[in-house]
Coordinates of C-alpha atoms and ligand atoms in Angstrom, one line a residue:
M1 CA -10.8 -4.0 -25.9
R2 CA -12.1 -7.5 -24.3
V3 CA -9.2 -9.2 -22.1
P4 CA -8.1 -12.5 -23.7
R5 CA -9.0 -15.5 -21.4
S6 CA -7.4 -19.2 -22.5
R7 CA -6.5 -21.8 -19.5
V8 CA -3.3 -20.7 -18.8
E9 CA -3.0 -16.8 -19.2
I10 CA 0.8 -15.1 -18.5
A11 CA 0.1 -11.5 -17.3
P12 CA 3.8 -9.9 -17.0
S13 CA 3.7 -7.2 -14.5
I14 CA 6.0 -4.1 -15.4
L15 CA 6.1 -3.3 -11.7
A16 CA 9.6 -5.6 -12.4
A17 CA 10.5 -3.8 -15.5
D18 CA 12.6 -1.4 -15.8
F19 CA 10.8 2.1 -15.3
A20 CA 13.0 4.3 -17.6
C21 CA 12.3 1.6 -20.5
L22 CA 8.7 0.6 -19.9
E23 CA 8.3 0.4 -23.8
R24 CA 11.5 -2.4 -23.7
G25 CA 9.3 -4.2 -21.1
I26 CA 6.3 -4.6 -23.1
R27 CA 8.3 -5.8 -26.3
L28 CA 9.8 -7.9 -24.3
A29 CA 6.5 -9.6 -22.7
E30 CA 4.7 -9.3 -26.2
G31 CA 8.0 -11.6 -28.0
G32 CA 7.1 -14.3 -25.0
G33 CA 3.6 -14.2 -26.2
A34 CA 1.7 -12.0 -23.4
R35 CA -1.7 -11.3 -24.6
L36 CA -2.3 -9.1 -21.1
I37 CA 0.1 -6.8 -19.3
H38 CA -0.5 -6.1 -15.5
V39 CA 0.1 -2.7 -14.0
D40 CA 0.6 -1.9 -10.5
V41 CA -1.0 1.5 -9.0
M42 CA 0.3 2.3 -5.4
D43 CA -0.7 4.8 -3.4
G44 CA 1.2 5.0 -0.2
H45 CA -1.7 4.9 1.8
F46 CA -3.4 1.3 0.7
V47 CA -0.1 -0.1 0.6
P48 CA 3.3 1.3 1.6
N49 CA 4.8 2.2 -1.5
L50 CA 4.7 4.4 -4.3
T51 CA 4.3 3.5 -8.1
I52 CA 2.5 4.9 -11.4
G53 CA -0.4 6.8 -12.2
V54 CA -3.1 7.3 -14.9
P55 CA -0.4 9.2 -17.3
V56 CA 1.9 6.2 -17.3
V57 CA -0.8 4.1 -18.1
A58 CA -2.1 6.2 -20.9
S59 CA 1.5 6.2 -22.5
L60 CA 1.7 2.4 -22.1
R61 CA -1.6 2.2 -24.4
K62 CA -0.1 4.3 -26.9
A63 CA 2.7 1.8 -26.8
T64 CA 0.9 -1.4 -27.4
R65 CA -2.2 -3.3 -28.3
L66 CA -2.1 -5.6 -25.7
A67 CA -4.6 -6.0 -23.5
L68 CA -3.8 -3.9 -20.0
E69 CA -4.9 -5.0 -16.7
T70 CA -4.9 -2.0 -14.1
H71 CA -4.3 -3.7 -10.6
L72 CA -5.3 -0.8 -7.8
M73 CA -3.8 -1.1 -4.9
I74 CA -5.2 2.8 -3.6
A75 CA -7.5 3.9 -0.7
N76 CA -10.7 5.3 -2.4
P77 CA -10.3 3.8 -5.7
G78 CA -14.1 4.9 -6.9
D79 CA -12.5 8.5 -7.5
F80 CA -9.9 7.1 -10.0
I81 CA -12.1 4.7 -12.0
E82 CA -13.4 6.8 -15.0
S83 CA -9.7 8.4 -15.2
F84 CA -8.1 4.8 -15.6
A85 CA -10.6 3.5 -17.8
R86 CA -10.1 6.6 -20.0
A87 CA -6.5 6.1 -20.1
G88 CA -7.0 2.7 -21.6
A89 CA -7.1 0.2 -18.7
D90 CA -9.1 -3.0 -20.2
R91 CA -9.8 -4.6 -16.7
I92 CA -9.5 -2.9 -13.3
Y93 CA -9.1 -4.8 -10.1
V94 CA -10.1 -3.2 -7.1
H95 CA -9.2 -4.2 -3.5
Q96 CA -12.3 -5.6 -1.5
E97 CA -10.4 -4.2 1.4
A98 CA -10.2 -0.7 -0.3
T99 CA -13.7 0.5 -0.1
P100 CA -16.8 -0.2 1.9
H101 CA -19.0 0.4 -1.3
L102 CA -17.1 -2.7 -3.5
D103 CA -20.7 -3.0 -5.3
R104 CA -20.9 0.5 -6.4
V105 CA -17.3 0.9 -7.5
L106 CA -17.2 -2.7 -9.6
H107 CA -20.7 -1.0 -11.4
Q108 CA -18.7 2.2 -11.9
I109 CA -15.8 0.1 -13.9
Q110 CA -18.6 -1.4 -15.9
E111 CA -20.3 1.6 -16.7
A112 CA -16.6 3.0 -17.6
G113 CA -16.3 0.7 -20.4
A114 CA -13.6 -1.8 -18.7
E115 CA -14.2 -4.9 -17.2
P116 CA -14.7 -5.0 -13.4
A117 CA -12.7 -7.1 -11.4
V118 CA -12.0 -7.5 -7.5
A119 CA -8.5 -8.3 -5.6
V120 CA -8.3 -9.8 -2.1
N121 CA -5.4 -9.6 0.3
P122 CA -3.7 -13.0 2.0
A123 CA -5.7 -12.3 5.0
T124 CA -9.4 -11.9 3.6
P125 CA -11.3 -15.2 3.0
V126 CA -12.5 -15.4 -0.5
G127 CA -16.1 -15.9 1.3
T128 CA -16.3 -12.5 1.6
L129 CA -17.2 -12.0 -2.3
G130 CA -20.3 -13.8 -2.7
E131 CA -22.1 -11.0 -3.4
V132 CA -20.4 -9.8 -6.0
L133 CA -19.3 -12.6 -8.0
D134 CA -22.0 -12.2 -10.9
L135 CA -20.4 -8.6 -11.3
V136 CA -16.9 -9.4 -12.0
G137 CA -14.8 -10.5 -15.0
A138 CA -12.1 -11.9 -12.6
V139 CA -11.2 -12.1 -9.0
L140 CA -7.5 -12.0 -8.1
V141 CA -5.6 -14.1 -5.0
M142 CA -3.1 -11.9 -3.4
T143 CA -0.6 -14.6 -3.1
V144 CA 1.7 -11.9 -1.3
N145 CA 0.9 -9.1 1.1
P146 CA 0.3 -6.2 -1.7
G147 CA 3.2 -3.2 -2.1
F148 CA 6.3 -4.9 -3.2
G149 CA 7.5 -7.3 -5.9
G150 CA 10.1 -10.0 -5.3
Q151 CA 8.0 -11.6 -2.2
K152 CA 7.4 -15.3 -1.1
F153 CA 4.2 -16.8 -2.7
I154 CA 2.0 -17.8 0.5
P155 CA 1.0 -21.4 -0.1
H156 CA -2.5 -21.6 1.9
S157 CA -3.3 -19.4 -1.3
L158 CA -3.8 -22.4 -3.4
D159 CA -7.0 -23.5 -1.0
K160 CA -8.2 -20.0 -1.7
I161 CA -8.2 -20.9 -5.8
R162 CA -9.7 -24.0 -4.8
E163 CA -12.6 -22.4 -3.0
L164 CA -13.4 -20.0 -5.8
V165 CA -13.3 -22.7 -8.2
A166 CA -16.2 -24.6 -5.9
F167 CA -18.2 -21.3 -6.3
R168 CA -17.9 -21.0 -9.8
E169 CA -19.2 -24.0 -10.2
R170 CA -21.7 -24.4 -7.8
Y171 CA -23.1 -20.8 -8.8
N172 CA -22.5 -21.1 -12.8
R173 CA -20.3 -18.4 -13.1
N174 CA -17.4 -17.4 -15.7
F175 CA -15.4 -15.4 -13.8
G176 CA -11.5 -15.9 -14.3
I177 CA -9.1 -16.5 -11.0
A178 CA -5.9 -14.6 -11.1
V179 CA -3.2 -14.9 -9.0
D180 CA -0.4 -12.2 -7.8
G181 CA 2.9 -12.7 -5.9
G182 CA 5.7 -15.0 -6.1
V183 CA 4.5 -17.0 -9.1
G184 CA 7.3 -18.4 -11.1
P185 CA 8.2 -21.6 -13.2
E186 CA 8.5 -23.4 -9.7
N187 CA 4.9 -23.2 -8.6
V188 CA 2.7 -22.5 -12.0
G189 CA 2.0 -26.1 -12.1
E190 CA 0.6 -26.3 -8.7
I191 CA -1.2 -23.0 -9.3
V192 CA -3.1 -23.9 -12.4
R193 CA -4.0 -27.4 -11.1
A194 CA -5.5 -25.7 -8.4
G195 CA -7.8 -24.0 -10.7
A196 CA -6.4 -20.2 -11.8
E197 CA -5.8 -19.2 -15.1
I198 CA -4.3 -15.6 -15.0
L199 CA -0.8 -15.8 -13.5
I200 CA 0.9 -12.3 -13.1
A201 CA 4.3 -12.7 -12.8
G202 CA 7.0 -9.9 -12.3
T203 CA 10.7 -11.2 -10.8
S204 CA 10.3 -14.2 -12.5
V205 CA 10.0 -12.6 -16.0
F206 CA 11.9 -9.7 -15.8
H207 CA 14.5 -10.4 -13.5
T208 CA 15.9 -13.0 -16.0
P209 CA 18.4 -12.8 -18.7
D210 CA 15.5 -13.2 -21.0
A211 CA 12.0 -11.8 -20.4
S212 CA 10.5 -13.4 -23.2
A213 CA 12.0 -17.0 -22.8
A214 CA 10.6 -16.7 -19.0
V215 CA 7.1 -15.8 -20.5
R216 CA 7.2 -18.9 -22.8
Q217 CA 8.5 -21.2 -20.2
L218 CA 5.6 -20.5 -17.6
R219 CA 2.8 -20.9 -20.4
E220 CA 4.6 -23.8 -21.4
R221 CA 4.8 -25.2 -17.7
G222 CA 1.1 -24.0 -17.1
E223 CA 0.2 -25.6 -19.9
E224 CA 1.8 -29.1 -19.5
A225 CA 0.9 -29.4 -15.7
L226 CA -2.8 -29.0 -16.8
A227 CA -2.0 -31.9 -19.8
L228 CA -0.8 -34.0 -17.1
K229 CA -3.9 -33.8 -15.0
V230 CA -6.0 -36.6 -15.3
Ligands
LIG1 C1 2.4 -6.6 -5.5 C2 2.0 -6.6 -7.1 C3 2.4 -7.2 -7.7 C4 3.9 -7.6 -8.1 C5 4.0 -9.2 -8.4 O1 1.9 -6.1 -4.6 O2 0.7 -6.5 -7.2 O3 1.9 -7.5 -9.3 O4 4.3 -7.2 -9.3 O5 5.5 -9.3 -8.3 P1 6.5 -10.7 -8.2 O6 6.0 -11.5 -9.4 O7 8.0 -10.4 -8.0 O8 6.1 -11.4 -7.1
LIG2 ZN1 -0.2 -6.6 -9.1

């Protein structure tokens, strides 16, 4: 499946949904008009937390027609690419810091039929990605240290988004720019104005009384912020 792409694409992160009722979380995201679901995979090595793996992605695939993006926060990501692609991941993010063979792993994703994408931790400069920008459909700027939901957005991440926008223009590339961590109604405007399109949000969607309304509100705020931009 092709991953949808518009100027403001909200990707609810099911890490913040109730793990006993993931299907309900998906329905709430669908109700808010989300076209993309973000799935966080953690292994207790690359990040100090454990979450979900291939079988859960396969079950989510059966439960929805929305695009699924998996965010692999795992060591040796190359060992799991085929499994996640077969399970139904449409886009696969691997961390630049998790493999010395980023180019090879991105090609593996492409060959497995998913969209290759790369993520960078807060301390990693986006300038290190220059050699792979023609390979990826999206670059994810981590706006918190990966491993947990509910953390605070790191403000200097906005400069990394602007730098990626400049790269994209200078080299005439077409990758999407994603942000993940601490994204909510209070900062979505400055994030989209900086140039990001894929807004990954967990707490600000699922830890609210009405997750569908939260998705809609994020998208509307983002679109309004762009409309005001002159
Ligand atoms: C954190 C994950 C995020 C997380 C974001 O390592 O990659 O996707 O779900 O959660 P919030 O939106 O709560 O910061
Ligand atoms: Zn994530």
